[in-house]
């Protein structure tokens, strides 16, 4: 009696549970890196720009490695990419703890951790979701995974702050390195069965890239994602130091970062759910516009712990809520064959923005003694992103039907 054929898809529940846990760990660890800025720079005698540049390289390396990691996941499966990413994550955190020069710190906290994140976060997990979750639930499922990353921030930032306070910043990094290895067993839940040879229209990688970059809506999505990266990474890395400079205690910054994570659980889930019911470009435009409004109000009112908490809660709703609709639009336009790779290219734009946001924050602070200029750049970019998402066309691209090669 012949054995039954391998299932064409993984269980949606399995994909969501394991994918959400992976994103929780990967994103949760990285969201607390701003807590290390002052202890590391004070002990090593570095400027804030040294620390900020390393994290800027991290974001850029994440973006540059993203399309390659996504392409490998599309070709060979997400499982192998996640295993390598987990090992790189642990190694990067350990070397970050023992780096004694700016160059070594840039190599560990920057290059290695950026490469690790490219293989353990949204683009890789979303590729598995796209291939294993029906299109009628895809935006919602992506919202669930993004909400998990937000919960990771809410969960991990207080934990990381406690580890630093209880064991010192170096030991805290060693412990996080051990935690990053937990991604490896979770990766088995995203190990997809071998896919049978597909029929109908099959693209080469080159054709898929030419099609995507030749499509105006794809370029508009990339430009909007650039703004997202600039805003969230500048705030995530530099807000703790900004608040301390203004005389607020470190606990205020820790609470603010945790609130961002908590409220983004709601925001990302809502964005994913709304993406099943209304045009995603309007969701994206509203998110970027509301971010600019929130920053203007925050800068205009007296700075108190409660004004920080309100700002963090509002920004939390808007924080990673761009992720589900952006990736769902890419899947809707181009299909899921190369979703991880195309998502990686969109995320590259996000990370170029992240590089500029975190680096300019440190650079302009060191040259002017203030973060004010970067705050207002973030406001202007939010208005820009709100406008350029409006012309995005979400319908599936039309392709001639070409028989698959024998």
Coordinates of N, CA and C in Angstrom, one line a residue, residues 37-38 42 48 237-250 253 303 361-362 364-366 368-372 375:
X37 N 22.8 52.0 24.8 CA 23.5 53.1 24.2 C 24.4 53.8 25.3
X38 N 23.7 54.2 26.4 CA 24.5 54.9 27.4 C 25.5 54.0 28.2
X42 N 29.4 55.0 27.8 CA 30.1 55.5 29.0 C 31.3 54.6 29.4
X48 N 28.2 59.0 21.1 CA 26.9 58.4 20.7 C 26.9 58.1 19.2
X237 N 15.8 53.9 18.9 CA 17.2 53.9 19.4 C 17.5 55.2 20.2
X238 N 17.0 56.3 19.8 CA 17.4 57.6 20.4 C 16.4 58.1 21.4
X239 N 15.2 57.7 21.5 CA 14.3 58.3 22.5 C 14.7 58.1 23.9
X240 N 15.2 56.9 24.3 CA 15.7 56.8 25.7 C 16.7 57.9 26.1
X241 N 17.7 58.1 25.2 CA 18.7 59.2 25.5 C 18.0 60.6 25.4
X242 N 17.1 60.8 24.5 CA 16.4 62.1 24.4 C 15.7 62.4 25.7
X243 N 15.0 61.4 26.2 CA 14.3 61.6 27.5 C 15.2 61.8 28.7
X244 N 16.3 61.1 28.7 CA 17.2 61.3 29.8 C 17.9 62.7 29.7
X245 N 18.2 63.1 28.5 CA 18.7 64.5 28.3 C 17.7 65.5 28.9
X246 N 16.5 65.3 28.8 CA 15.4 66.2 29.2 C 15.1 66.1 30.7
X247 N 15.9 65.2 31.4 CA 15.7 65.1 32.8 C 14.8 64.0 33.3
X248 N 14.3 63.2 32.4 CA 13.4 62.1 32.8 C 14.2 60.9 33.2
X249 N 13.7 60.0 34.0 CA 14.4 58.9 34.5 C 14.4 57.8 33.5
X250 N 15.4 56.8 33.5 CA 15.5 55.7 32.6 C 14.2 54.9 32.6
X253 N 11.7 55.9 29.9 CA 12.1 55.4 28.6 C 11.7 53.9 28.4
X303 N 6.9 68.4 28.2 CA 7.4 67.1 28.3 C 7.3 66.6 29.8
X361 N 20.5 60.7 13.8 CA 20.2 61.0 15.2 C 21.5 61.2 16.0
X362 N 22.4 60.3 15.9 CA 23.7 60.4 16.6 C 24.6 61.5 16.0
X364 N 23.7 64.3 14.2 CA 23.2 65.7 14.5 C 23.2 66.0 16.0
X365 N 23.0 65.0 16.8 CA 23.1 65.3 18.2 C 24.5 65.7 18.6
X366 N 25.5 65.0 18.1 CA 26.9 65.3 18.4 C 27.3 66.7 17.9
X368 N 25.0 69.3 17.1 CA 24.2 70.4 17.5 C 23.8 70.3 19.0
X369 N 24.0 69.2 19.6 CA 23.6 69.0 21.0 C 22.1 68.8 21.2
X370 N 21.4 68.5 20.1 CA 19.9 68.3 20.2 C 19.5 67.4 19.1
X371 N 18.3 66.8 19.4 CA 17.7 65.9 18.4 C 16.6 66.6 17.6
X372 N 16.4 67.9 17.8 CA 15.2 68.6 17.2 C 15.2 68.5 15.7
X375 N 13.8 65.1 14.6 CA 12.4 65.0 14.8 C 11.6 65.7 13.7

